[in-house]
Amino acid sequence: MQIPNVLCISGFDPSGGAGMQADIESCAANGTHALGIVTALTAQNTRNAVRVEAVAPAALEEQLDVLLADCRPAAIKIGLIGSAGQIPLIVRTIRALQVPVVCDPVLRAGGGATLLADATAAQLAADLFPHVTVITPNAAEARRLVPAAANLPDAARQLGERAGCAVLVTGGDEATAQVEDWLHLPNGSTRSWREPRVAGHFHGAGCTLSSAIAARLARGEALADAIGNARAYVHTALSRALQVGGGRLVPGRFA
Ligand code: PLP
């Protein structure tokens, strides 16, 4: 039996709410097999992160080389980057594989901790975004990447025009009754999705969504279909969230 592989390049969160575990579970629940390259270890729980320990670029390079000499991914999901030195290796991997790429620009933990320094975030935007299919910043990340944006659809437009990739700005972290996500495509067209908010505070919702989109792209779905189906999956996972610790709830990804 063969199902599509998704190459997940992301950080490890020991609580299992976000990062690599979220990616593996979300990919599996959406009919794909995750191949995991860990960029960083974090000291973290369901309340907040306290430290990010980046994997050395040479170690990351060896992991990628050995893995990709054997396994063929049908899509790539990029989450937390450990350091600026990892970016050229990831760009090289994208160029070599020529498959759809979802990049979730993880800048800050929901608990408030900074996960990526401003200078590295700027380098991510300049050097990596132009090589990906879609980026999926949440509202806070979009505002940090384009501080002058008038609103979220404008942030999606500005980011898309700058990088030439599709941009999905997600509104799950906003204090609105409805969750609204905004998609800007490279051809200038836009689309949005809106639904009632699932009550509660969640840890790892963004990772779960971006991996589900990557899994669905790996299965051959068009981008807008992949986003719509991934959103529906996340909605179910949030409605059946797990109380893993004393902080935010973790999506019930196999519920
Ligand atoms: N830690 C890692 C490794 C992540 O990839 C993410 C993803 O966004 C987070 C923490 C933050 O997750 P949240 O904002 O849901 O707390």
Coordinates of C-alpha atoms and ligand atoms in Angstrom, one line a residue:
M1 CA 0.0 0.0 0.0
Q2 CA 1.3 3.5 -0.8
I3 CA 0.0 6.9 0.4
P4 CA 1.7 10.2 -0.4
N5 CA 4.6 11.3 1.8
V6 CA 4.7 14.9 3.2
L7 CA 8.1 16.3 4.2
C8 CA 7.6 18.2 7.4
I9 CA 10.4 20.6 8.4
S10 CA 9.5 21.9 11.8
G11 CA 10.3 22.3 15.5
F12 CA 9.6 19.8 18.2
D13 CA 7.2 20.8 21.0
P14 CA 7.2 18.2 23.9
S15 CA 3.6 19.0 24.8
G16 CA 2.6 17.5 21.4
G17 CA 0.2 20.4 20.8
A18 CA 2.2 22.2 18.1
G19 CA 5.2 21.5 15.9
M20 CA 6.3 18.2 14.6
Q21 CA 3.8 16.1 16.5
A22 CA 1.0 18.3 15.2
D23 CA 2.3 17.8 11.7
I24 CA 2.7 14.1 12.0
E25 CA -0.8 13.6 13.4
S26 CA -2.5 16.1 11.0
C27 CA -0.7 14.5 8.0
A28 CA -1.8 11.0 9.1
A29 CA -5.4 12.1 9.8
N30 CA -5.5 13.5 6.3
G31 CA -4.4 10.4 4.5
T32 CA -0.6 10.9 4.1
H33 CA 2.6 9.8 5.7
A34 CA 4.8 12.4 7.4
L35 CA 8.6 12.5 6.9
G36 CA 10.0 14.6 9.8
I37 CA 13.0 16.8 9.8
V38 CA 13.4 18.6 13.2
T39 CA 14.7 22.2 12.9
A40 CA 14.8 22.9 16.7
L41 CA 14.0 21.5 20.1
T42 CA 11.8 23.7 22.2
A43 CA 11.3 23.7 26.0
Q44 CA 7.5 24.3 26.0
N45 CA 4.2 23.2 27.6
T46 CA 0.6 24.0 26.8
R47 CA 1.0 27.5 28.4
N48 CA 4.1 28.9 26.7
A49 CA 7.5 28.2 25.3
V50 CA 10.6 29.2 27.2
R51 CA 13.5 28.2 24.9
V52 CA 14.3 27.3 21.3
E53 CA 17.5 25.2 20.6
A54 CA 18.2 25.2 16.9
V55 CA 19.6 22.1 15.2
A56 CA 23.0 22.9 13.5
P57 CA 22.7 23.4 9.7
A58 CA 25.2 20.6 9.0
A59 CA 23.1 18.1 10.9
L60 CA 19.9 19.3 9.2
E61 CA 21.7 18.9 5.8
E62 CA 22.7 15.3 6.6
Q63 CA 19.2 14.4 7.7
L64 CA 17.7 15.8 4.5
D65 CA 20.3 14.1 2.2
V66 CA 19.9 10.7 3.8
L67 CA 16.1 10.9 3.9
L68 CA 15.7 12.2 0.3
A69 CA 18.1 9.7 -1.1
D70 CA 15.4 7.2 -0.3
C71 CA 12.0 8.8 0.1
R72 CA 10.1 10.9 -2.4
P73 CA 7.7 13.6 -0.8
A74 CA 4.6 14.8 -2.7
A75 CA 4.5 18.0 -0.7
I76 CA 6.5 19.9 1.9
K77 CA 5.3 21.6 5.1
I78 CA 7.6 24.1 6.7
G79 CA 7.0 25.2 10.3
L80 CA 9.3 26.8 12.8
I81 CA 12.8 27.5 11.4
G82 CA 15.6 27.1 13.9
S83 CA 18.1 29.6 12.5
A84 CA 18.8 31.8 9.5
G85 CA 21.6 29.3 8.5
Q86 CA 18.9 26.6 7.8
I87 CA 17.1 28.7 5.2
P88 CA 19.5 28.1 2.2
L89 CA 19.2 24.3 2.9
I90 CA 15.4 24.5 2.8
V91 CA 15.4 26.5 -0.4
R92 CA 17.7 24.0 -2.0
T93 CA 15.4 21.2 -0.9
I94 CA 12.4 23.0 -2.4
R95 CA 14.2 23.5 -5.7
A96 CA 15.3 19.9 -5.9
L97 CA 11.8 18.4 -5.1
Q98 CA 9.5 20.6 -7.2
V99 CA 6.4 19.8 -5.2
P100 CA 3.8 22.0 -3.5
V101 CA 5.1 23.8 -0.4
V102 CA 3.1 25.2 2.5
C103 CA 5.1 27.5 4.8
D104 CA 3.6 28.4 8.2
P105 CA 5.8 31.4 9.4
V106 CA 6.0 30.5 13.1
L107 CA 7.1 33.7 14.8
R108 CA 5.6 33.6 18.3
A109 CA 4.0 31.0 20.6
G110 CA 0.4 31.6 21.5
G111 CA 1.6 32.1 25.1
G112 CA 3.5 35.1 24.0
A113 CA 7.1 33.8 23.7
T114 CA 9.2 34.9 20.7
L115 CA 10.1 31.8 18.6
L116 CA 11.9 33.6 15.8
A117 CA 14.0 36.8 16.0
D118 CA 13.0 39.8 13.8
A119 CA 16.1 39.5 11.6
T120 CA 15.5 35.8 10.9
A121 CA 11.8 36.5 10.2
A122 CA 12.9 39.2 7.7
Q123 CA 15.3 36.7 6.0
L124 CA 12.5 34.1 5.9
A125 CA 10.2 36.5 4.1
A126 CA 12.9 37.6 1.6
D127 CA 14.6 34.3 0.9
L128 CA 12.1 31.5 1.5
F129 CA 8.6 32.9 0.7
P130 CA 9.3 33.4 -3.0
H131 CA 9.9 29.7 -3.3
V132 CA 6.8 28.4 -1.7
T133 CA 3.2 27.7 -2.9
V134 CA 1.4 29.3 0.0
I135 CA 2.2 30.9 3.4
T136 CA -0.2 30.7 6.2
P137 CA 0.5 33.4 8.8
N138 CA -2.0 34.0 11.5
A139 CA -3.3 37.6 12.0
A140 CA -0.5 38.5 14.5
E141 CA 2.2 37.1 12.3
A142 CA 0.8 38.9 9.2
R143 CA 0.8 42.2 11.1
R144 CA 4.4 41.6 12.2
L145 CA 5.4 40.8 8.6
V146 CA 3.6 43.8 7.1
P147 CA 3.1 46.4 9.9
A148 CA 1.6 49.0 7.6
A149 CA -1.2 46.8 6.3
A150 CA -4.7 48.4 6.8
N151 CA -6.4 45.1 7.6
L152 CA -6.0 41.4 7.1
P153 CA -7.0 41.1 3.4
D154 CA -4.6 44.0 2.7
A155 CA -1.9 42.2 4.7
A156 CA -2.5 39.1 2.5
R157 CA -2.3 41.2 -0.7
Q158 CA 0.9 43.0 0.4
L159 CA 2.6 39.8 1.4
G160 CA 1.5 38.0 -1.8
E161 CA 2.7 40.9 -4.0
R162 CA 6.0 41.0 -2.3
A163 CA 6.7 37.2 -2.4
G164 CA 4.8 36.1 -5.5
C165 CA 3.3 33.2 -3.6
A166 CA -0.3 32.6 -2.4
V167 CA -1.1 33.9 1.1
L168 CA -3.6 32.6 3.6
V169 CA -4.0 35.0 6.5
T170 CA -5.9 33.1 9.3
G171 CA -8.0 34.9 11.8
G172 CA -8.1 32.2 14.5
D173 CA -6.1 34.3 16.9
E174 CA -8.4 37.4 16.5
A175 CA -11.0 38.3 19.2
T176 CA -13.9 38.1 16.7
A177 CA -17.1 36.0 17.0
Q178 CA -16.5 34.5 13.5
V179 CA -13.2 33.1 12.4
E180 CA -12.4 34.6 9.0
D181 CA -9.4 33.5 6.8
W182 CA -8.3 35.5 3.7
L183 CA -6.6 34.0 0.7
H184 CA -4.7 36.1 -1.9
L185 CA -3.5 34.3 -5.0
P186 CA -0.6 35.2 -7.3
N187 CA -3.0 36.1 -10.1
G188 CA -4.5 38.8 -7.8
S189 CA -7.8 37.0 -7.0
T190 CA -9.0 36.7 -3.5
R191 CA -11.2 34.4 -1.4
S192 CA -12.3 34.2 2.2
W193 CA -13.8 31.6 4.5
R194 CA -15.9 32.4 7.6
E195 CA -17.4 30.3 10.3
P196 CA -18.5 30.5 13.9
R197 CA -15.6 30.4 16.4
V198 CA -15.1 27.2 18.4
A199 CA -15.0 28.3 22.1
G200 CA -11.6 27.9 23.9
H201 CA -7.9 28.7 23.6
F202 CA -5.9 26.3 21.5
H203 CA -2.3 25.3 21.1
G204 CA -1.2 24.1 17.7
A205 CA -4.2 25.0 15.6
G206 CA -2.0 26.8 13.0
C207 CA 0.4 23.8 12.7
T208 CA -2.6 21.5 12.4
L209 CA -4.1 23.6 9.6
S210 CA -1.0 24.1 7.6
S211 CA -0.1 20.4 7.7
A212 CA -3.6 19.4 6.7
I213 CA -3.3 21.8 3.7
A214 CA 0.1 20.2 2.7
A215 CA -1.4 16.7 3.1
R216 CA -4.3 17.6 0.8
L217 CA -2.0 19.2 -1.8
A218 CA 0.1 16.0 -1.7
R219 CA -3.1 14.1 -2.5
G220 CA -3.6 16.2 -5.6
E221 CA -6.3 18.7 -4.4
A222 CA -6.3 22.2 -5.8
L223 CA -5.2 24.9 -3.4
A224 CA -8.6 26.3 -2.6
D225 CA -10.1 22.8 -2.1
A226 CA -7.2 21.8 0.1
I227 CA -7.7 24.9 2.3
G228 CA -11.5 24.4 2.5
N229 CA -11.1 20.7 3.5
A230 CA -8.2 21.5 5.9
R231 CA -10.3 24.2 7.6
A232 CA -13.2 21.7 8.0
Y233 CA -10.8 19.2 9.5
V234 CA -9.4 21.7 12.0
H235 CA -12.9 22.8 13.0
T236 CA -13.7 19.2 14.0
A237 CA -10.3 18.8 15.8
L238 CA -10.9 22.0 17.8
S239 CA -14.5 20.9 18.7
R240 CA -13.0 17.8 20.2
A241 CA -9.9 19.3 21.7
L242 CA -7.9 17.5 24.4
Q243 CA -6.9 18.9 27.9
V244 CA -3.3 17.8 27.9
G245 CA -2.0 20.2 30.6
G246 CA -3.3 23.2 32.5
G247 CA -2.9 25.7 29.6
R248 CA -4.4 25.8 26.2
L249 CA -6.3 22.9 24.7
V250 CA -4.7 20.7 22.0
P251 CA -6.6 19.9 18.8
G252 CA -8.1 16.3 18.9
R253 CA -6.6 15.4 15.6
F254 CA -7.8 11.8 15.5
A255 CA -11.2 12.6 17.1
Ligands
PLP1 N1 6.2 25.6 18.9 C1 6.4 25.1 17.7 C2 7.5 24.1 17.5 C3 5.5 25.4 16.7 O1 5.8 25.0 15.4 C4 4.5 26.3 16.9 C5 3.6 26.6 15.8 O2 3.0 27.6 15.6 C6 4.3 26.8 18.2 C7 5.2 26.4 19.2 C8 3.2 27.8 18.5 O3 2.0 27.2 18.5 P1 0.8 28.1 19.2 O4 0.9 29.4 18.6 O5 -0.4 27.4 18.9 O6 1.1 28.1 20.7

